[in-house]
XYZ file of C-alpha atoms in Angstrom:
769
model
C 70.977 -17.658 -111.256
C 73.286 -18.313 -108.300
C 71.955 -20.029 -105.154
C 70.533 -17.666 -102.513
C 70.209 -14.985 -105.186
C 73.901 -14.146 -105.007
C 75.760 -12.502 -107.824
C 78.945 -14.496 -107.921
C 82.462 -13.152 -108.178
C 85.222 -15.628 -108.935
C 88.367 -14.325 -107.336
C 90.799 -16.977 -108.475
C 90.475 -19.371 -111.363
C 92.966 -22.139 -110.723
C 94.290 -24.253 -113.550
C 97.334 -26.413 -114.028
C 99.069 -23.923 -116.275
C 98.032 -20.575 -114.829
C 96.293 -18.694 -112.039
C 94.217 -15.703 -113.142
C 93.526 -12.958 -110.603
C 90.110 -11.485 -111.324
C 89.359 -9.050 -108.522
C 91.437 -9.955 -105.525
C 94.552 -8.959 -103.708
C 97.099 -11.205 -102.101
C 99.237 -9.678 -99.387
C 102.859 -10.773 -99.524
C 104.528 -11.926 -96.312
C 105.685 -8.978 -94.244
C 103.733 -6.461 -96.319
C 101.470 -4.185 -94.222
C 97.703 -4.505 -94.627
C 96.301 -2.225 -97.315
C 93.391 -0.942 -95.246
C 92.489 -0.476 -91.596
C 90.289 -2.865 -89.670
C 86.607 -1.956 -89.855
C 84.333 -1.403 -86.879
C 82.765 -4.863 -87.057
C 85.159 -7.729 -87.780
C 83.395 -11.088 -87.958
C 85.291 -14.366 -87.489
C 82.524 -16.992 -87.779
C 84.746 -19.853 -86.580
C 85.806 -18.108 -83.359
C 84.441 -18.249 -79.820
C 84.376 -14.467 -79.845
C 83.059 -13.337 -83.209
C 85.687 -10.622 -83.424
C 85.665 -6.903 -82.814
C 81.989 -5.919 -82.923
C 80.793 -2.374 -82.291
C 77.180 -2.676 -83.453
C 74.967 -4.051 -80.644
C 72.919 -7.088 -81.599
C 75.144 -8.191 -84.475
C 75.547 -11.979 -84.361
C 76.507 -14.973 -86.454
C 73.253 -16.873 -86.831
C 74.277 -19.883 -88.922
C 77.251 -21.322 -90.809
C 76.823 -23.938 -93.532
C 79.931 -25.611 -94.921
C 79.803 -27.398 -98.263
C 82.960 -29.239 -99.259
C 83.730 -30.886 -102.579
C 86.838 -33.088 -102.594
C 88.081 -34.342 -105.957
C 91.309 -36.303 -106.062
C 92.915 -34.581 -103.077
C 91.747 -31.070 -104.039
C 89.138 -29.657 -101.642
C 86.852 -26.741 -102.445
C 85.234 -25.397 -99.276
C 82.290 -22.998 -99.461
C 81.138 -21.313 -96.252
C 77.708 -19.689 -96.256
C 77.529 -17.377 -93.246
C 74.241 -15.831 -92.073
C 74.678 -12.642 -90.051
C 71.792 -11.005 -88.197
C 71.581 -7.356 -87.208
C 69.271 -6.978 -84.212
C 69.900 -3.262 -84.016
C 67.940 -0.363 -85.460
C 70.622 1.003 -87.785
C 72.452 -0.464 -90.739
C 75.764 -2.075 -89.858
C 78.869 -2.645 -91.909
C 81.203 -5.550 -91.368
C 84.025 -7.543 -92.865
C 84.820 -11.262 -92.582
C 88.026 -12.925 -91.482
C 88.050 -16.631 -92.374
C 91.003 -18.663 -91.006
C 92.066 -21.246 -93.601
C 94.894 -23.790 -93.907
C 98.231 -22.615 -95.245
C 98.296 -22.926 -99.035
C 94.598 -22.201 -99.570
C 93.513 -19.926 -102.437
C 90.252 -17.996 -102.694
C 87.659 -19.162 -105.208
C 84.653 -16.862 -104.737
C 83.044 -14.231 -102.548
C 79.460 -12.975 -102.682
C 76.705 -11.462 -100.564
C 73.220 -9.984 -100.943
C 73.430 -6.652 -102.729
C 76.909 -7.457 -104.047
C 78.964 -4.473 -105.263
C 81.496 -4.555 -108.070
C 83.814 -2.580 -105.790
C 83.862 -5.491 -103.361
C 86.961 -7.555 -103.096
C 88.595 -10.255 -101.025
C 92.209 -10.947 -100.170
C 94.091 -13.805 -98.628
C 96.640 -12.910 -96.001
C 99.666 -15.014 -95.095
C 99.993 -16.329 -91.562
C 102.245 -13.546 -90.273
C 99.933 -10.781 -91.548
C 96.908 -12.633 -90.162
C 98.702 -12.841 -86.819
C 99.322 -9.068 -86.875
C 95.591 -8.430 -87.337
C 94.717 -10.904 -84.574
C 97.149 -9.171 -82.207
C 95.581 -5.806 -83.043
C 92.072 -7.084 -82.295
C 93.194 -8.902 -79.145
C 94.817 -5.726 -77.859
C 91.529 -3.884 -78.311
C 89.227 -6.572 -76.974
C 91.462 -7.951 -74.199
C 90.207 -11.355 -75.356
C 92.625 -13.842 -76.975
C 89.931 -15.853 -78.783
C 91.251 -15.157 -82.287
C 94.759 -16.361 -81.432
C 93.424 -19.903 -81.637
C 93.972 -19.525 -85.396
C 97.482 -18.056 -85.257
C 99.725 -19.821 -87.729
C 96.993 -20.071 -90.373
C 96.310 -17.944 -93.406
C 93.190 -15.808 -93.335
C 90.712 -14.715 -95.984
C 89.709 -11.103 -95.491
C 86.637 -9.703 -97.229
C 85.782 -6.141 -98.056
C 83.161 -4.288 -96.020
C 79.541 -5.268 -96.702
C 76.209 -3.997 -95.332
C 73.814 -5.715 -92.899
C 70.343 -4.091 -92.854
C 68.727 -3.085 -89.532
C 66.548 -5.830 -88.090
C 67.540 -8.076 -90.979
C 70.150 -10.578 -92.063
C 72.950 -10.828 -94.585
C 74.079 -13.996 -96.302
C 77.739 -14.076 -97.216
C 79.462 -16.811 -99.178
C 83.214 -17.380 -99.227
C 84.877 -20.220 -101.093
C 88.463 -21.402 -101.026
C 90.466 -24.256 -102.465
C 93.417 -26.216 -101.128
C 95.378 -29.363 -101.820
C 94.924 -31.883 -99.030
C 97.825 -33.718 -97.388
C 98.093 -37.401 -98.224
C 99.726 -40.229 -96.305
C 99.982 -43.200 -98.710
C 96.289 -44.142 -99.169
C 94.837 -41.732 -96.591
C 93.755 -38.159 -97.369
C 93.042 -35.682 -94.541
C 90.767 -32.638 -94.513
C 90.514 -29.984 -91.765
C 88.001 -27.140 -91.440
C 89.228 -24.728 -88.710
C 86.730 -24.036 -85.908
C 87.062 -22.966 -82.281
C 87.630 -25.638 -79.648
C 85.934 -23.545 -76.966
C 82.821 -24.953 -75.296
C 81.449 -21.409 -75.412
C 81.290 -21.620 -79.199
C 77.634 -22.340 -79.939
C 77.036 -21.070 -83.475
C 74.784 -23.554 -85.337
C 76.752 -25.326 -88.053
C 76.070 -27.828 -90.773
C 78.672 -29.575 -92.895
C 78.220 -31.597 -96.066
C 81.134 -33.195 -97.874
C 81.238 -34.951 -101.235
C 84.337 -37.061 -101.907
C 85.221 -38.264 -105.393
C 88.300 -40.296 -106.245
C 89.599 -42.348 -109.151
C 90.103 -45.371 -106.923
C 87.337 -46.874 -104.769
C 87.033 -45.346 -101.301
C 87.426 -47.915 -98.542
C 86.254 -45.970 -95.500
C 85.690 -42.466 -94.102
C 86.452 -41.384 -90.551
C 86.159 -38.263 -88.414
C 87.951 -38.126 -85.061
C 86.250 -34.823 -84.249
C 82.544 -35.223 -85.023
C 79.862 -37.850 -85.430
C 79.164 -38.291 -89.133
C 76.724 -40.030 -91.451
C 78.247 -41.635 -94.545
C 76.245 -42.438 -97.674
C 77.948 -44.215 -100.544
C 76.805 -43.076 -103.997
C 79.304 -45.286 -105.852
C 82.490 -47.187 -105.124
C 84.495 -43.991 -105.607
C 81.889 -41.406 -104.515
C 80.910 -40.831 -100.888
C 78.674 -38.194 -99.281
C 79.308 -37.223 -95.658
C 77.307 -35.041 -93.282
C 77.260 -34.315 -89.582
C 74.935 -36.623 -87.670
C 71.468 -35.112 -87.615
C 69.563 -34.421 -84.411
C 72.640 -33.731 -82.300
C 74.304 -30.422 -81.365
C 77.505 -29.852 -83.308
C 80.537 -30.191 -81.078
C 83.142 -27.404 -81.007
C 86.536 -27.929 -82.551
C 87.979 -28.219 -86.039
C 86.041 -30.548 -88.322
C 88.499 -33.303 -89.230
C 87.802 -35.871 -91.901
C 89.966 -38.631 -93.354
C 89.235 -41.073 -96.120
C 91.122 -44.232 -97.001
C 91.427 -45.575 -100.540
C 90.873 -49.230 -101.308
C 93.528 -51.870 -101.918
C 93.326 -55.623 -102.287
C 91.325 -56.727 -99.276
C 91.657 -54.875 -95.980
C 93.523 -51.567 -96.010
C 94.771 -49.638 -92.993
C 96.476 -46.417 -92.001
C 98.072 -45.114 -88.821
C 97.997 -41.736 -87.070
C 100.554 -41.145 -84.316
C 101.076 -38.723 -81.452
C 104.563 -38.423 -79.894
C 105.040 -38.645 -76.126
C 108.591 -38.773 -74.836
C 107.378 -39.636 -71.317
C 106.513 -43.140 -72.483
C 109.449 -43.473 -74.867
C 107.371 -43.291 -78.022
C 103.780 -42.206 -78.239
C 100.191 -43.173 -78.988
C 98.760 -44.548 -82.216
C 95.370 -44.859 -83.869
C 95.040 -47.618 -86.457
C 92.153 -47.164 -88.895
C 91.154 -50.056 -91.140
C 88.599 -50.330 -93.916
C 87.111 -52.922 -96.234
C 86.723 -52.953 -100.022
C 84.020 -50.621 -101.279
C 82.463 -53.210 -103.553
C 80.257 -56.062 -102.425
C 81.299 -59.587 -103.307
C 78.869 -61.118 -105.787
C 80.650 -64.333 -106.713
C 79.008 -66.378 -103.959
C 82.117 -66.586 -101.772
C 80.765 -64.300 -99.034
C 80.430 -65.678 -95.549
C 76.891 -66.795 -94.808
C 75.108 -66.159 -91.512
C 73.426 -68.497 -89.070
C 71.004 -66.414 -87.029
C 69.156 -67.526 -83.891
C 66.394 -65.287 -82.559
C 65.830 -65.692 -78.808
C 62.625 -63.877 -77.901
C 61.194 -63.095 -74.472
C 57.481 -64.036 -74.274
C 57.014 -63.573 -70.534
C 53.852 -61.938 -69.227
C 55.401 -58.462 -69.201
C 55.801 -58.640 -73.006
C 52.043 -58.648 -73.621
C 50.359 -56.154 -75.904
C 52.258 -53.840 -78.241
C 55.712 -55.161 -77.311
C 55.051 -58.755 -78.378
C 53.457 -57.511 -81.591
C 56.541 -55.434 -82.408
C 58.788 -58.399 -81.629
C 56.810 -60.683 -83.962
C 57.077 -58.187 -86.817
C 60.774 -57.586 -86.193
C 61.467 -61.337 -86.278
C 59.536 -61.744 -89.535
C 61.487 -58.895 -91.141
C 64.797 -60.365 -90.061
C 64.026 -63.791 -91.489
C 62.833 -62.163 -94.698
C 66.117 -60.228 -94.825
C 68.265 -63.372 -94.736
C 69.572 -64.607 -98.071
C 68.493 -67.932 -99.498
C 70.800 -70.596 -98.121
C 71.543 -68.808 -94.856
C 70.341 -70.490 -91.662
C 68.044 -69.454 -88.829
C 66.220 -70.676 -85.753
C 63.757 -69.171 -83.276
C 63.665 -69.836 -79.529
C 60.962 -68.246 -77.399
C 61.087 -68.303 -73.630
C 59.236 -67.401 -70.464
C 59.424 -69.938 -67.635
C 59.516 -72.604 -70.378
C 61.280 -72.809 -73.754
C 59.807 -73.412 -77.206
C 62.016 -73.836 -80.288
C 61.058 -73.541 -83.932
C 63.589 -76.286 -84.717
C 66.043 -78.507 -82.851
C 68.836 -76.824 -84.816
C 69.110 -73.949 -87.297
C 67.488 -74.623 -90.677
C 68.344 -73.251 -94.103
C 66.130 -70.454 -95.296
C 63.860 -71.195 -98.229
C 60.257 -70.431 -99.088
C 58.955 -73.323 -97.004
C 60.984 -72.660 -93.831
C 60.190 -68.967 -93.994
C 56.475 -69.693 -94.278
C 56.640 -72.105 -91.333
C 58.585 -69.565 -89.270
C 55.958 -66.884 -89.849
C 53.264 -69.282 -88.686
C 55.354 -70.154 -85.613
C 55.715 -66.475 -84.725
C 51.999 -65.828 -85.155
C 51.378 -68.406 -82.466
C 53.668 -66.851 -79.860
C 51.737 -65.695 -76.788
C 53.058 -63.864 -73.731
C 52.773 -65.418 -70.277
C 54.844 -66.648 -67.338
C 58.203 -65.622 -65.861
C 61.670 -65.032 -67.361
C 64.223 -67.845 -67.534
C 67.169 -66.089 -69.193
C 69.730 -68.737 -68.191
C 67.931 -71.660 -69.838
C 67.095 -69.677 -72.989
C 70.676 -68.558 -73.523
C 72.030 -72.032 -72.749
C 69.728 -73.517 -75.399
C 70.812 -70.977 -78.018
C 74.530 -71.457 -77.394
C 74.588 -75.263 -77.367
C 72.820 -75.758 -80.738
C 74.797 -77.710 -83.324
C 76.443 -75.177 -85.615
C 75.836 -74.798 -89.325
C 79.071 -75.480 -91.190
C 80.978 -72.497 -92.655
C 78.524 -69.921 -91.326
C 78.959 -67.062 -88.863
C 76.826 -67.944 -85.800
C 74.823 -64.965 -84.497
C 72.312 -64.756 -81.650
C 69.825 -61.912 -81.257
C 68.731 -62.145 -77.620
C 65.797 -60.014 -76.492
C 64.374 -59.492 -73.005
C 62.250 -56.912 -71.237
C 62.939 -57.967 -67.674
C 65.135 -59.524 -65.044
C 65.732 -63.264 -64.610
C 62.938 -64.514 -62.341
C 62.884 -68.269 -63.044
C 65.613 -70.925 -63.030
C 69.180 -69.863 -62.338
C 68.906 -66.112 -61.726
C 72.561 -65.515 -60.768
C 74.056 -62.677 -62.780
C 77.491 -64.256 -62.622
C 76.226 -67.665 -63.798
C 74.382 -66.119 -66.746
C 77.342 -63.910 -67.622
C 79.725 -66.873 -67.680
C 77.611 -68.722 -70.228
C 79.157 -66.751 -73.123
C 82.721 -67.288 -71.862
C 82.549 -70.853 -70.488
C 79.556 -72.518 -72.184
C 79.736 -71.161 -75.727
C 81.476 -74.004 -77.603
C 80.724 -72.628 -81.081
C 81.679 -69.009 -80.336
C 78.265 -67.593 -81.071
C 78.085 -63.782 -81.112
C 75.352 -62.544 -78.794
C 73.581 -59.287 -79.643
C 71.406 -58.340 -76.685
C 68.312 -56.134 -76.638
C 66.993 -54.698 -73.393
C 63.378 -53.567 -73.831
C 62.189 -50.949 -71.348
C 63.926 -49.997 -68.122
C 63.364 -53.110 -65.990
C 66.490 -54.916 -67.238
C 69.959 -55.692 -65.907
C 72.131 -53.326 -67.944
C 75.544 -54.618 -66.783
C 74.497 -58.200 -67.562
C 73.236 -57.497 -71.085
C 76.273 -55.345 -71.759
C 78.726 -58.068 -70.715
C 76.933 -60.884 -72.575
C 77.423 -58.855 -75.753
C 80.934 -57.470 -75.267
C 82.392 -60.823 -74.148
C 81.131 -62.593 -77.291
C 81.930 -60.004 -80.012
C 78.339 -58.807 -79.993
C 76.666 -55.535 -79.086
C 74.081 -54.408 -76.538
C 71.113 -52.264 -77.606
C 68.491 -50.704 -75.360
C 64.932 -49.956 -76.402
C 63.852 -47.190 -74.053
C 60.221 -46.623 -73.016
C 58.343 -45.131 -75.955
C 60.778 -46.475 -78.564
C 59.823 -49.070 -81.168
C 61.304 -52.564 -80.711
C 60.909 -53.334 -84.398
C 62.870 -50.239 -85.450
C 65.761 -50.860 -83.037
C 66.115 -54.534 -83.970
C 66.012 -53.697 -87.681
C 68.792 -51.123 -87.253
C 71.089 -53.698 -85.672
C 70.255 -56.324 -88.285
C 71.140 -53.927 -91.116
C 74.609 -53.590 -89.605
C 75.069 -57.380 -89.777
C 74.740 -57.535 -93.555
C 77.421 -59.373 -95.484
C 80.164 -60.603 -93.130
C 83.520 -59.808 -94.741
C 86.146 -60.592 -92.081
C 85.331 -62.838 -89.125
C 87.421 -63.888 -86.138
C 89.946 -61.108 -86.865
C 93.184 -61.148 -84.904
C 95.462 -58.096 -84.882
C 99.039 -58.796 -83.835
C 102.119 -56.634 -83.514
C 104.767 -58.030 -85.829
C 108.537 -57.716 -85.757
C 111.145 -59.369 -83.574
C 112.616 -58.270 -80.269
C 110.764 -56.677 -77.385
C 107.087 -55.861 -77.939
C 106.816 -52.228 -78.973
C 103.045 -51.923 -78.784
C 100.982 -51.985 -75.601
C 97.670 -51.037 -73.994
C 95.885 -51.916 -77.233
C 92.172 -51.119 -77.219
C 90.032 -52.935 -77.989
C 91.894 -56.077 -77.043
C 89.806 -58.016 -79.570
C 88.441 -56.698 -82.878
C 84.815 -57.468 -83.680
C 83.746 -59.164 -86.904
C 83.626 -56.794 -89.869
C 80.564 -56.509 -92.079
C 79.937 -54.688 -95.360
C 80.785 -51.004 -95.023
C 82.463 -51.578 -91.660
C 85.720 -50.244 -90.281
C 87.903 -50.927 -87.275
C 89.690 -48.401 -85.081
C 92.386 -49.653 -82.727
C 94.411 -47.473 -80.354
C 97.414 -48.094 -78.176
C 100.875 -46.996 -77.106
C 104.185 -47.568 -78.857
C 107.858 -47.340 -77.975
C 110.795 -46.315 -80.120
C 110.963 -44.588 -83.487
C 111.142 -47.523 -85.886
C 108.124 -48.337 -88.086
C 105.288 -50.229 -86.430
C 104.408 -53.536 -88.037
C 101.096 -55.375 -87.702
C 99.404 -58.436 -89.110
C 95.651 -58.860 -89.370
C 94.438 -62.416 -89.874
C 91.024 -63.979 -90.097
C 88.359 -65.506 -92.290
C 88.162 -63.100 -95.227
C 85.185 -63.856 -97.477
C 85.382 -67.546 -96.643
C 89.163 -67.967 -96.856
C 91.891 -67.579 -94.259
C 94.031 -64.561 -95.077
C 96.768 -62.550 -93.442
C 97.228 -58.837 -94.161
C 100.558 -57.253 -93.272
C 101.075 -53.539 -92.568
C 104.094 -51.368 -91.822
C 103.686 -47.787 -90.641
C 106.474 -45.256 -90.021
C 105.979 -43.052 -86.973
C 108.281 -40.241 -88.084
C 105.198 -38.139 -88.913
C 103.883 -38.321 -85.351
C 102.622 -34.871 -84.384
C 100.887 -33.165 -81.480
C 98.308 -32.017 -84.021
C 96.983 -35.560 -83.623
C 95.954 -34.625 -80.084
C 92.758 -36.643 -80.506
C 94.755 -39.894 -80.463
C 95.850 -40.014 -76.792
C 92.564 -38.495 -75.603
C 90.474 -41.090 -77.451
C 92.756 -43.831 -76.150
C 92.319 -42.494 -72.605
C 88.526 -42.432 -73.022
C 88.548 -46.082 -74.042
C 90.904 -46.974 -71.212
C 88.625 -45.276 -68.680
C 85.669 -47.176 -70.163
C 87.503 -50.488 -69.683
C 88.415 -49.610 -66.097
C 84.810 -48.655 -65.313
C 83.624 -51.937 -66.801
C 85.975 -53.814 -64.475
C 84.520 -51.931 -61.508
C 80.970 -52.612 -62.684
C 81.587 -56.335 -63.038
C 82.815 -56.510 -59.423
C 79.215 -55.865 -58.475
C 77.861 -58.870 -60.349
C 79.626 -61.533 -58.320
C 77.099 -61.642 -55.497
C 79.746 -60.961 -52.852
C 80.356 -57.796 -50.858
C 83.347 -55.637 -51.825
C 85.451 -54.743 -48.818
C 86.018 -51.083 -48.004
C 89.769 -51.439 -48.480
C 89.619 -53.826 -51.458
C 92.906 -53.172 -53.346
C 91.280 -54.020 -56.684
C 88.736 -51.267 -56.257
C 91.291 -48.698 -55.111
C 93.622 -49.399 -58.021
C 90.847 -49.103 -60.600
C 89.366 -45.937 -59.100
C 92.776 -44.252 -58.773
C 93.562 -44.894 -62.428
C 90.190 -43.553 -63.596
C 90.789 -40.368 -61.598
C 94.385 -40.009 -62.824
C 93.573 -40.392 -66.495
C 90.420 -38.303 -66.226
C 92.257 -35.446 -64.525
C 95.132 -35.491 -67.007
C 93.020 -35.526 -70.163
C 89.962 -33.641 -68.905
C 87.731 -36.695 -69.359
C 84.914 -36.809 -66.820
C 82.203 -39.389 -66.257
C 79.022 -39.606 -64.216
C 81.202 -40.884 -61.350
C 83.969 -38.268 -61.584
C 82.131 -35.143 -62.776
C 82.602 -33.710 -59.271
C 86.271 -33.109 -60.168
C 85.144 -30.096 -62.200
C 83.306 -28.427 -59.328
C 84.725 -25.253 -57.845
C 86.018 -25.902 -54.352
C 87.096 -29.503 -54.949
C 90.710 -29.686 -53.798
C 92.380 -31.925 -56.355
C 95.613 -31.823 -54.362
C 93.927 -33.860 -51.608
C 94.185 -37.183 -53.362
C 92.780 -39.187 -50.474
C 89.565 -37.155 -50.348
C 89.223 -37.223 -54.129
C 89.731 -40.995 -54.190
C 87.235 -41.431 -51.347
C 84.561 -39.385 -53.154
C 85.100 -41.237 -56.432
C 85.079 -44.614 -54.658
C 81.747 -43.753 -53.047
C 80.217 -42.821 -56.389
C 81.414 -46.036 -57.989
C 80.112 -48.163 -55.134
C 76.720 -46.457 -55.064
C 76.197 -46.536 -58.821
C 78.479 -48.862 -60.820
C 78.629 -51.630 -58.212
C 75.246 -51.419 -56.484
C 72.925 -50.324 -59.319
C 72.255 -53.478 -61.340
C 68.707 -52.965 -62.604
C 66.351 -50.308 -63.842
C 66.947 -47.118 -65.792
C 69.946 -46.339 -63.578
C 71.683 -49.458 -64.850
C 70.742 -48.845 -68.472
C 72.279 -45.375 -68.525
C 75.529 -46.734 -67.066
C 75.666 -49.541 -69.618
C 75.104 -47.082 -72.470
C 77.734 -44.668 -71.144
C 80.226 -47.479 -70.634
C 79.834 -49.094 -74.043
C 80.103 -45.676 -75.666
C 83.409 -44.956 -73.917
C 84.914 -48.366 -74.688
C 84.204 -47.872 -78.379
C 84.784 -44.108 -78.526
C 86.178 -43.007 -81.864
C 85.392 -39.279 -81.989
C 85.725 -36.365 -79.600
C 83.427 -35.726 -76.654
C 84.603 -32.206 -75.867
C 81.718 -31.420 -73.523
C 82.084 -34.662 -71.533
C 78.493 -35.574 -72.332
C 76.868 -38.599 -70.710
C 73.454 -39.888 -69.680
C 72.510 -39.463 -66.034
C 70.454 -41.993 -64.063
C 67.229 -40.512 -65.490
C 68.531 -40.775 -69.061
C 68.979 -37.017 -69.366
C 71.931 -35.992 -71.497
C 74.212 -33.775 -69.402
C 77.594 -32.165 -70.003
C 80.389 -30.532 -68.007
C 81.411 -26.939 -68.803
C 84.107 -26.302 -66.163
C 86.642 -28.474 -67.960
C 87.988 -27.513 -71.355
C 89.865 -29.859 -73.707
C 92.110 -27.824 -76.013
C 94.732 -29.279 -78.355
C 96.433 -32.014 -76.304
C 95.878 -30.178 -73.015
C 93.059 -29.863 -70.497
C 92.088 -26.923 -68.300
C 89.964 -26.706 -65.149
C 87.999 -23.647 -64.081
C 89.320 -22.725 -60.653
C 88.738 -19.443 -58.805
C 87.673 -17.620 -61.956
C 90.659 -18.718 -64.019
C 91.614 -21.678 -66.199
C 94.270 -23.989 -64.751
C 96.395 -26.411 -66.776
C 95.699 -30.022 -65.756
C 99.450 -30.571 -65.431
C 99.516 -28.300 -62.371
C 95.892 -28.349 -61.206
C 96.643 -30.725 -58.324
C 99.185 -28.286 -56.856
C 97.561 -25.046 -58.017
C 96.561 -23.980 -54.490
C 100.185 -23.648 -53.333
C 101.767 -22.918 -56.692
C 103.581 -19.674 -57.416
C 103.830 -18.976 -61.158
C 107.318 -18.446 -62.548
C 106.108 -15.227 -64.149
C 102.989 -13.255 -64.960
C 102.230 -11.860 -68.419
C 99.385 -9.694 -69.669
C 97.373 -10.386 -72.818
C 98.726 -8.269 -75.657
C 102.157 -7.597 -74.099
C 105.441 -8.402 -75.841
C 106.035 -11.319 -73.441
C 102.592 -12.597 -74.213
C 103.284 -12.487 -77.958
C 106.420 -14.564 -77.410
C 104.393 -17.173 -75.535
C 101.886 -17.256 -78.376
C 104.743 -17.758 -80.846
C 106.090 -20.638 -78.759
C 102.674 -22.303 -78.658
C 102.244 -21.846 -82.432
C 105.505 -23.749 -82.929
C 104.254 -26.497 -80.607
C 100.823 -26.665 -82.346
C 99.201 -25.797 -79.002
C 98.190 -22.183 -79.638
C 94.518 -23.010 -79.064
C 95.345 -23.330 -75.380
C 96.027 -19.607 -75.066
C 92.639 -18.623 -76.500
C 90.444 -19.383 -73.482
C 88.592 -16.427 -72.028
C 89.904 -14.843 -68.819
C 93.024 -15.463 -66.760
C 94.811 -18.783 -67.044
C 97.634 -20.745 -65.457
C 99.507 -22.658 -68.141
C 102.752 -24.584 -68.477
C 104.891 -23.244 -71.335
C 108.400 -24.492 -71.997
C 108.507 -26.242 -68.644
C 107.602 -23.186 -66.561
C 104.237 -22.224 -65.093
C 102.977 -18.902 -66.429
C 100.027 -16.858 -65.174
C 98.377 -15.138 -68.145
C 96.159 -12.227 -67.155
C 93.553 -10.717 -69.420
C 94.321 -7.199 -68.151
C 97.058 -5.425 -66.268
C 95.798 -4.899 -62.739
C 96.698 -5.805 -59.184
C 94.468 -7.319 -56.596
C 95.463 -4.610 -54.106
C 94.585 -1.719 -56.383
C 91.346 -2.940 -57.945
C 88.590 -5.256 -56.770
C 87.864 -8.220 -59.049
C 85.262 -7.468 -61.711
C 81.937 -9.323 -61.458
C 81.967 -12.342 -63.756
C 78.769 -11.202 -65.458
C 80.277 -7.914 -66.644
C 81.598 -7.835 -70.212
C 83.954 -4.998 -70.996
C 83.828 -3.213 -74.361
C 86.740 -1.255 -75.717
C 85.520 2.148 -76.965
C 88.101 2.035 -79.763
C 86.682 -1.170 -81.164
């Protein structure tokens, strides 16, 4: 019995020696389609489902299941269609797939032996897209021009019911040395809101070092050294855009791979360096041990449930340390109490004594953060161990030295043993910028326990990520003689790597010669140097995520610099050149790449004149002063700290420009669209290319073309060659730069003098569709 009650039809059986066609047709390039397009054409990956005549017919759900075995990927899409109408509908599926894919199976409820499926080459798929676009006056499907397409036969969808359709295809994945890449085509449009799930199983002969998606947040579960299961992160809406996944095979020690994007304007391009660790855990006793100091707030505001959760979290952490690792406990309010004068080795006796110490902790008094952190950092270190500090507070400094700057400088000027500080802000009455900087400046991480969340759970999550240090004090350097060819590297310093960890570094490069790097550090207790050389001749604009992710990180760093200006205790002058330079660069990068923040979201509003740079800079400067500089405490500081740390470490797309507002609501921006390596702004009812948006008001397009015309088809062909065809698929009129000239693309052939503009709420339907 097949899943979902399907009767299964295998269309192609693929073997090394032969390919057997069971019940399918393959259309040769240039050969006309064998049958006309049906009334309802469903493209489940597209913003516009296709050419739909039956009212109420929708795509309700798409589930993708992918099985990758040694570079061969089998993708099965289960598509649920719902017919909200009162009569039976008939439809066919068009599934865009990568070039070279072959069909494996096709099935649906009530399957007929007369049913069939065919795979069309890219040029025939393009012909069908053009035909549908001409009918619909909507270029949505052209986003997939240049790909093959799977076309099903017509199948029924009962009135008021649903139909489950399954289509499977197989393709060989591209490989770059030890990295294998997978892509599942999906629309990049923010209007694409079909619920999706994706589950991937990867099996390889060699151990798998790490898995990475630049497009979506993923959860990775390792079943064995060479078997990994991947799924989209649960509890979050699935972002639009193709689902991209890469996995890196293991070598001796640290392995790395490079993805590059060419940009002639900087004499080279942008790179993303992905590194992974061995899949296996070291069991020979040579792993780096940890020295962990728990610094716990016991001020009066911690009374009740919070102090109980902190006690239990501390006990779990100590229990989770291995025998022979070291720990200490410091509790603080307006006075300090230490479990020991220095960290002690964990054994049955010290663990028992620590539990008794924690049971005696009572909450009272004020909050002396400066003294508590000073005490933790000055402790004598434990030889050959990685020194970690877990610092927890639920309030602001109220006792002792309360200067934000003085406390912040402790980790940079009074941290002789380079202890890593992991901060925890409990509740909303904390200084977000302070906790954020204490962590980022010491190779740690800031975590916030929001009202209603469990302290014990949050602390345990962080501690699990600190299991088994593999590479500490890592230093990445650009190798090779002559002028430096690598710049703007982010992050400037790589954090320590723990079991299952990875590092992602981005930057710019110059020239066309291979890029060479060395990575040095304490690897499993021994100093090692790993050398890498990466050619950049495969740089492609299809890696559009590389410069955009780099720009997101760069904006995060610039915002952090602005935020830290507010922690000095001195007033920032109105004409402070530091502020102006930072704000101008945030606006420039954000406008170019379509990356907006809580401070610059106003750039997307209709009516904002982006050509008036002074007014734009003034508005952005005001937002930064009111929020980033002035807001140091409370929920409004926590949201900024969370947004900032997310941007500085961003490794996957944020197409909707989502961020937390000052009330911790998750908001997004819909008037800016990131497509391929371009960005478009909604202006006056049309989409405007970010490359000309600042001069759009006075700009005369070089020419005007209408969707579906011969000129339009030439533009589409040009964008297919440039791997930017997704840009032409946005709904409505658009102003776009193609081949160096500005082109106005209109969705229909009309003139402003002859016809009034149609209301934006009206959706036209072609009677022939």
